[in-house]
Amino acid sequence: MRLRPKAGEEQAPVTLALTILHNESATTAGRTPPDAPARARQPGRLLDSHGRTIRDLRLSITDRCNYRCVYCMDPDFRYRPKQALLSLEHYVTMARVGASVGIEKLRITGGEPTLYPQLTELIRELGAIGFADLAMTTNGSLLDRMPLEQWRHDGLDRLTLSLDSLKPERVAAITRTATSPQTVIAAIRLARNAGFDPIKVNAVVMRGVNDDEIADFADFAREHAIDMRLIEFMPLDSSHAWNRDSVVCADEMLKAIGDRYELVALNGADPSSTSVNFRFGDGAPGRIGIIAPVSRPFCGACSRLRITADGKVRPCLFSHEEWDLRALLRDGATDDQLAQFLIDSMWTKQAGHGIGTAQFTPPARTMSAIGG
Ligand code: SAM
């Protein structure tokens, strides 16, 4: 993958193989997890077999997206048919059941969640459950037509936006749309006016694509007083263009920023947090978060569980196993049965993603079909 020309080269086209992926793992469709041992059932606490407590639910509410980011989804990516997706009632049920077994934080994601027609109603229902933290990840492109103040009032605590370059032509090439950084700058303003604080902005850093902008992202964090989070490229792209050389590792990102600004590590972060966080030594506003699942895996402290828009429980982002909740929901399962399903599913969570191992193979689903 290379969007950025080398010195003396013309602007290179986006060189990604086009592959149509089917979003469902053929091997695990319709499967239920094996029974977890009795010790897995602890009141108000969701455990896995490696001693981790699961507190964070990433709930994907759509696999649709209005972008086709080069690191995520090919232009001809096929969505699941609408009938295959869960209903609003199902999402709310799973959030409520999740809370009953110990989920404290919920992040709404996708696909692009603002494409979900009942989003405002869903936020109201999720807000009423009373999570310690209710957040949403969005590309921000549609926020100008969303009732942000209503969402804030209804209990949405935080918004995370995505912006992978500060250069308009590059944003257009990465997202394969006509969008520009101005869209996200406008979204930051709208979110702040509606009372969202802090506002996080994610950028996936890729070799040859945007790795010359790392320190500029720090400028952006300072200028807009946001938490800028730089993410290592993960093998979750539908074109399977990921390779080790395309990853810009945390050390390199920190050096690039450190050469321009002094960074001071922020202590006291939640150990299960995906990011290592810094403030600027000169007291400027804004913060930097580095998310380094490839070079500094944080699996040992992972507290996450994912439910996809088509009702699969994925214990790990890189799971090859996923468990079919949809059939149970459609059969009218009780809350207790659904809770047991989550307990059994999470007991199968793998110890680590294994990206660094020779045996690693990426999952069949892209990030957009899992929920980032
Ligand atoms: N559409 C929303 C958005 O753009 O933020 C939410 C879904 S998106 C899949 C969630 C996050 O996953 C984004 O911040 C995106 O940059 C990140 N992401 C997607 N594919 C990735 C990959 N291959 N490696 C690292 N991060 C990725």
Coordinates of C-alpha atoms and ligand atoms in Angstrom, one line a residue:
M1 CA 0.0 0.0 0.0
R2 CA 1.5 3.3 -1.0
L3 CA -0.3 6.6 -1.5
R4 CA 2.6 8.9 -0.9
P5 CA 5.1 9.1 -3.7
K6 CA 8.8 8.5 -2.9
A7 CA 11.1 11.4 -3.8
G8 CA 11.2 11.8 -7.6
E9 CA 8.1 9.6 -8.1
E10 CA 4.8 10.7 -9.5
Q11 CA 1.8 10.4 -7.1
A12 CA 1.2 6.7 -7.0
P13 CA -2.3 5.3 -7.3
V14 CA -3.8 3.3 -4.5
T15 CA -2.3 -0.1 -5.1
L16 CA -4.5 -2.5 -3.3
A17 CA -5.7 -5.8 -4.6
L18 CA -9.5 -6.0 -4.9
T19 CA -11.0 -8.9 -3.0
I20 CA -14.6 -9.4 -2.3
L21 CA -15.0 -10.7 1.2
H22 CA -18.0 -12.5 2.6
N23 CA -18.6 -11.1 6.0
E24 CA -19.4 -14.3 7.7
S25 CA -17.0 -16.9 8.8
A26 CA -18.1 -20.0 7.0
T27 CA -16.7 -22.2 9.8
T28 CA -18.5 -20.6 12.7
A29 CA -21.8 -19.3 11.3
G30 CA -24.6 -20.5 13.6
R31 CA -22.3 -21.9 16.2
T32 CA -22.8 -21.7 20.0
P33 CA -19.9 -21.6 22.5
P34 CA -19.1 -24.7 24.6
D35 CA -20.4 -24.5 28.2
A36 CA -18.0 -22.6 30.5
P37 CA -17.2 -24.2 33.9
A38 CA -19.3 -23.2 36.9
R39 CA -16.6 -20.9 38.2
A40 CA -17.1 -18.6 35.1
R41 CA -20.4 -17.6 36.5
Q42 CA -19.7 -14.8 39.0
P43 CA -22.4 -12.3 40.0
G44 CA -21.9 -9.0 38.0
R45 CA -18.5 -10.1 36.7
L46 CA -17.7 -11.4 33.2
L47 CA -14.5 -13.5 33.2
D48 CA -12.4 -15.2 30.6
S49 CA -10.4 -18.4 31.2
H50 CA -7.1 -16.3 31.3
G51 CA -8.1 -14.4 34.4
R52 CA -9.2 -11.2 32.7
T53 CA -12.4 -9.3 33.6
I54 CA -14.5 -8.1 30.6
R55 CA -15.9 -4.7 31.1
D56 CA -16.0 -3.0 27.7
L57 CA -18.5 -3.8 25.0
R58 CA -18.0 -2.6 21.4
L59 CA -21.4 -2.8 19.9
S60 CA -21.5 -2.6 16.1
I61 CA -24.9 -1.3 14.8
T62 CA -24.2 -1.4 11.1
D63 CA -21.7 -2.8 8.7
R64 CA -22.5 -0.1 6.2
C65 CA -20.1 2.8 5.6
N66 CA -20.1 5.9 3.4
Y67 CA -16.2 5.7 3.2
R68 CA -14.1 3.0 1.6
C69 CA -10.9 3.5 3.6
V70 CA -7.9 1.8 2.0
Y71 CA -6.9 0.2 5.3
C72 CA -10.4 -1.2 5.9
M73 CA -12.8 -1.8 3.0
D74 CA -12.5 -2.3 -0.7
P75 CA -14.8 -0.3 -3.0
D76 CA -16.7 -3.5 -4.0
F77 CA -17.0 -4.8 -0.4
R78 CA -20.3 -6.7 0.0
Y79 CA -22.5 -5.9 3.0
R80 CA -24.6 -8.4 4.8
P81 CA -28.2 -8.3 3.7
K82 CA -30.3 -6.0 5.9
Q83 CA -32.4 -9.0 7.2
A84 CA -29.2 -10.5 8.6
L85 CA -28.6 -7.6 11.0
L86 CA -30.0 -7.3 14.5
S87 CA -32.9 -5.0 15.3
L88 CA -32.8 -2.0 17.7
E89 CA -34.5 -4.1 20.4
H90 CA -31.8 -6.7 20.0
Y91 CA -29.0 -4.2 20.5
V92 CA -30.7 -2.7 23.5
T93 CA -31.3 -6.2 25.0
M94 CA -27.7 -7.1 24.6
A95 CA -26.6 -3.9 26.2
R96 CA -28.9 -4.5 29.1
V97 CA -27.8 -8.1 29.5
G98 CA -24.2 -7.0 29.2
A99 CA -24.6 -4.5 32.0
S100 CA -26.2 -7.2 34.2
V101 CA -23.0 -9.4 33.8
G102 CA -20.5 -6.6 34.4
I103 CA -20.1 -4.5 31.3
E104 CA -19.4 -0.9 32.4
K105 CA -18.4 0.8 29.2
L106 CA -20.2 0.6 25.9
R107 CA -18.9 2.0 22.6
I108 CA -21.3 2.3 19.6
T109 CA -19.5 1.6 16.4
G110 CA -19.8 0.2 12.9
G111 CA -19.4 0.5 9.9
E112 CA -20.5 4.1 10.2
P113 CA -23.0 4.4 13.1
T114 CA -24.5 7.6 11.9
L115 CA -25.9 5.7 8.9
Y116 CA -28.1 3.7 11.3
P117 CA -31.6 5.2 10.9
Q118 CA -32.6 4.7 14.6
L119 CA -29.4 6.0 16.1
T120 CA -31.0 8.7 18.3
E121 CA -33.6 6.3 19.7
L122 CA -30.8 3.7 20.3
I123 CA -28.7 6.3 22.2
R124 CA -31.7 7.2 24.3
E125 CA -32.3 3.6 25.2
L126 CA -28.6 2.8 25.9
G127 CA -28.2 6.0 27.9
A128 CA -31.1 4.9 30.2
I129 CA -29.2 1.7 31.1
G130 CA -26.7 3.8 32.9
F131 CA -23.2 2.7 31.8
A132 CA -20.2 4.4 33.4
D133 CA -19.1 5.4 30.0
L134 CA -21.2 5.5 26.7
A135 CA -19.1 6.5 23.7
M136 CA -19.4 6.4 19.9
T137 CA -16.8 6.2 17.1
T138 CA -17.8 8.0 13.8
N139 CA -16.0 9.4 10.8
G140 CA -17.9 12.6 11.6
S141 CA -19.1 13.2 8.0
L142 CA -22.8 13.3 8.9
L143 CA -22.6 15.0 12.3
D144 CA -23.9 18.3 10.9
R145 CA -27.3 16.7 10.5
M146 CA -27.3 14.8 13.8
P147 CA -29.0 16.0 17.1
L148 CA -25.7 16.1 19.0
E149 CA -27.1 18.1 22.0
Q150 CA -30.0 15.5 22.3
W151 CA -27.4 12.7 22.3
R152 CA -25.4 14.4 25.0
H153 CA -28.5 14.9 27.0
D154 CA -29.6 11.3 26.5
G155 CA -26.3 10.0 28.0
L156 CA -23.8 9.8 25.2
D157 CA -20.6 10.8 27.0
R158 CA -17.9 10.8 24.4
L159 CA -17.3 11.0 20.7
T160 CA -14.3 9.7 18.8
L161 CA -13.8 10.9 15.2
S162 CA -11.5 9.6 12.4
L163 CA -9.1 11.6 10.3
D164 CA -6.1 9.9 8.7
S165 CA -4.4 12.9 7.0
L166 CA -4.4 16.7 7.2
K167 CA -4.0 17.0 3.5
P168 CA -7.3 17.2 1.5
E169 CA -6.1 15.2 -1.5
R170 CA -4.8 12.5 0.8
V171 CA -8.0 12.3 2.8
A172 CA -9.9 11.9 -0.4
A173 CA -7.5 9.1 -1.6
I174 CA -7.6 7.3 1.7
T175 CA -11.3 7.4 2.2
R176 CA -12.1 7.1 -1.6
T177 CA -14.6 10.0 -1.2
A178 CA -14.6 13.7 -1.8
T179 CA -14.4 14.4 1.9
S180 CA -11.7 16.7 3.4
P181 CA -10.1 17.5 6.8
Q182 CA -12.5 20.4 7.0
T183 CA -15.4 18.0 7.5
V184 CA -13.7 16.6 10.7
I185 CA -12.7 20.1 11.8
A186 CA -16.4 21.2 11.5
A187 CA -17.4 18.0 13.4
I188 CA -15.0 18.8 16.2
R189 CA -16.6 22.2 16.6
L190 CA -20.1 20.8 16.5
A191 CA -19.3 18.1 19.1
R192 CA -17.6 20.6 21.4
N193 CA -20.5 23.1 21.2
A194 CA -22.8 20.2 22.1
G195 CA -20.8 19.6 25.3
F196 CA -18.6 16.6 24.3
D197 CA -15.3 16.8 26.0
P198 CA -12.6 15.5 25.5
I199 CA -12.9 14.8 21.8
K200 CA -10.7 12.1 20.4
V201 CA -9.6 11.9 16.8
N202 CA -8.2 8.6 15.4
A203 CA -5.6 8.3 12.6
V204 CA -4.3 5.0 11.3
V205 CA -0.7 5.6 10.4
M206 CA 0.6 3.6 7.4
R207 CA 4.0 3.5 5.8
G208 CA 4.1 5.4 2.6
V209 CA 0.6 6.7 3.1
N210 CA 0.7 9.3 5.9
D211 CA 3.8 8.5 8.0
D212 CA 5.3 11.9 7.0
E213 CA 2.4 13.6 8.9
I214 CA 3.0 12.2 12.4
A215 CA 4.3 15.4 14.0
D216 CA 1.7 17.4 12.1
F217 CA -1.0 15.4 13.9
A218 CA 0.6 16.7 17.1
D219 CA 0.2 20.3 15.8
F220 CA -3.4 19.4 15.0
A221 CA -4.0 18.2 18.6
R222 CA -2.6 21.4 20.0
E223 CA -4.5 23.7 17.6
H224 CA -7.9 22.0 18.2
A225 CA -7.3 20.9 21.8
I226 CA -8.2 17.3 21.0
D227 CA -6.9 13.9 22.0
M228 CA -5.1 12.8 18.8
R229 CA -4.7 9.0 18.7
L230 CA -2.3 7.5 16.3
I231 CA -3.0 3.8 15.6
E232 CA -0.7 1.2 14.2
F233 CA -2.1 -0.3 11.0
M234 CA -3.6 -3.7 11.9
P235 CA -4.2 -6.7 9.6
L236 CA -8.0 -6.1 9.2
D237 CA -8.2 -4.7 5.7
S238 CA -10.4 -6.5 3.2
S239 CA -7.7 -6.3 0.5
H240 CA -5.2 -8.1 2.7
A241 CA -2.6 -5.6 1.7
W242 CA -1.3 -5.4 5.3
N243 CA 2.2 -6.5 5.9
R244 CA 4.8 -5.8 8.6
D245 CA 6.5 -3.2 6.5
S246 CA 3.3 -1.2 6.2
V247 CA 3.2 -0.8 10.0
V248 CA 4.7 2.4 11.6
C249 CA 5.4 1.3 15.1
A250 CA 4.9 3.2 18.3
D251 CA 8.6 4.0 18.9
E252 CA 8.8 5.6 15.5
M253 CA 5.7 7.7 16.1
L254 CA 6.9 8.9 19.4
K255 CA 10.3 9.8 18.0
A256 CA 8.7 11.8 15.2
I257 CA 6.6 13.8 17.7
G258 CA 9.4 14.0 20.3
D259 CA 11.7 15.7 17.7
R260 CA 9.2 18.5 17.6
Y261 CA 7.6 18.7 21.0
E262 CA 8.4 17.4 24.5
L263 CA 5.9 14.7 25.5
V264 CA 5.1 13.9 29.1
A265 CA 3.6 10.5 29.9
L266 CA 0.3 10.6 31.6
N267 CA 0.2 8.2 34.5
G268 CA -2.9 6.6 36.0
A269 CA -4.3 5.4 32.7
D270 CA -6.8 2.5 32.9
P271 CA -4.5 -0.6 32.5
S272 CA -7.0 -2.0 29.9
S273 CA -6.8 1.3 27.9
T274 CA -5.9 0.7 24.3
S275 CA -3.7 3.8 24.2
V276 CA -0.5 5.1 26.0
N277 CA -1.2 8.8 26.6
F278 CA 0.9 11.9 26.7
R279 CA 0.5 15.6 27.3
F280 CA 2.7 18.3 25.9
G281 CA 5.6 19.4 28.1
D282 CA 5.1 23.1 27.3
G283 CA 1.5 22.9 28.7
A284 CA -0.2 23.4 25.3
P285 CA -3.7 22.0 25.0
G286 CA -4.3 18.7 23.4
R287 CA -3.0 15.2 24.1
I288 CA -1.4 12.4 22.2
G289 CA -2.4 8.7 22.5
I290 CA -0.5 5.9 20.8
I291 CA -2.4 2.7 20.1
A292 CA 0.2 0.0 19.3
P293 CA -1.5 -3.4 19.1
V294 CA 1.2 -4.6 16.8
S295 CA 4.5 -3.5 18.4
R296 CA 3.2 -3.3 22.0
P297 CA 0.3 -5.7 22.3
F298 CA -1.9 -5.0 25.3
C299 CA -3.8 -8.4 25.2
G300 CA -2.9 -9.2 28.8
A301 CA -5.1 -6.4 30.1
C302 CA -7.8 -6.7 27.4
S303 CA -11.2 -6.1 28.8
R304 CA -13.1 -6.0 25.5
L305 CA -16.0 -8.0 23.9
R306 CA -17.4 -7.3 20.5
I307 CA -20.9 -7.9 19.2
T308 CA -21.2 -7.5 15.4
A309 CA -24.2 -5.9 13.7
D310 CA -25.3 -9.3 12.5
G311 CA -25.3 -10.7 16.0
K312 CA -22.0 -12.5 16.4
V313 CA -20.1 -12.4 19.7
R314 CA -16.4 -12.0 19.0
P315 CA -14.3 -12.5 22.1
C316 CA -11.2 -11.0 20.4
L317 CA -10.8 -8.5 17.5
F318 CA -8.7 -11.2 15.8
S319 CA -10.9 -14.2 16.7
H320 CA -11.5 -16.9 14.2
E321 CA -14.2 -18.1 16.4
E322 CA -17.4 -16.1 16.7
W323 CA -20.6 -17.2 18.4
D324 CA -24.1 -16.8 16.9
L325 CA -26.3 -14.7 19.2
R326 CA -28.7 -13.8 16.5
A327 CA -30.5 -17.1 16.4
L328 CA -31.0 -17.0 20.1
L329 CA -32.3 -13.4 20.1
R330 CA -34.7 -14.2 17.3
D331 CA -35.9 -17.3 19.2
G332 CA -36.9 -15.0 22.1
A333 CA -34.2 -16.2 24.6
T334 CA -34.6 -14.9 28.1
D335 CA -32.1 -12.5 29.6
D336 CA -30.7 -15.3 31.7
Q337 CA -30.0 -17.4 28.6
L338 CA -28.4 -14.5 26.9
A339 CA -26.2 -13.8 29.9
Q340 CA -25.1 -17.4 30.0
F341 CA -24.3 -17.2 26.3
L342 CA -22.0 -14.2 26.9
I343 CA -20.4 -16.0 29.8
D344 CA -19.8 -19.1 27.7
S345 CA -18.5 -17.0 24.8
M346 CA -16.1 -15.0 26.8
W347 CA -14.6 -18.1 28.4
T348 CA -13.3 -18.9 24.8
K349 CA -11.4 -15.6 24.5
Q350 CA -7.9 -16.3 23.3
A351 CA -4.9 -15.2 25.3
G352 CA -3.6 -12.9 22.7
H353 CA -4.0 -11.9 19.1
G354 CA -0.7 -13.5 18.0
I355 CA 0.1 -11.0 15.3
G356 CA 3.8 -11.4 16.1
T357 CA 3.7 -15.2 15.6
A358 CA 4.4 -17.2 12.5
Q359 CA 1.0 -19.0 12.7
F360 CA -0.9 -15.7 12.6
T361 CA -3.7 -15.4 10.0
P362 CA -5.9 -12.4 9.8
P363 CA -9.7 -12.9 10.5
A364 CA -12.0 -13.1 7.6
R365 CA -13.9 -10.0 8.7
T366 CA -12.6 -6.5 8.1
M367 CA -12.6 -3.9 10.9
S368 CA -15.8 -2.4 9.4
A369 CA -17.6 -5.7 9.6
I370 CA -16.4 -6.3 13.2
G371 CA -16.8 -2.9 14.7
G372 CA -13.8 -0.8 15.6
Ligands
SAM1 N1 -16.9 4.6 10.8 C1 -16.4 4.9 12.1 C2 -15.0 5.6 12.0 O1 -14.6 5.9 10.9 O2 -14.5 5.9 13.0 C3 -16.3 3.7 13.0 C4 -15.8 2.4 12.5 S1 -14.1 2.4 12.1 C5 -14.0 0.7 11.6 C6 -13.4 2.4 13.7 C7 -11.9 2.7 13.8 O3 -11.3 1.6 13.2 C8 -11.5 3.9 13.0 O4 -10.8 4.8 13.8 C9 -10.5 3.3 12.0 O5 -9.5 4.2 11.7 C10 -10.1 2.0 12.6 N2 -9.6 1.0 11.7 C11 -10.2 0.5 10.7 N3 -9.4 -0.4 10.0 C12 -8.2 -0.4 10.7 C13 -7.0 -1.1 10.5 N4 -6.8 -2.0 9.5 N5 -6.0 -0.9 11.4 C14 -6.2 0.0 12.4 N6 -7.3 0.7 12.6 C15 -8.3 0.5 11.8

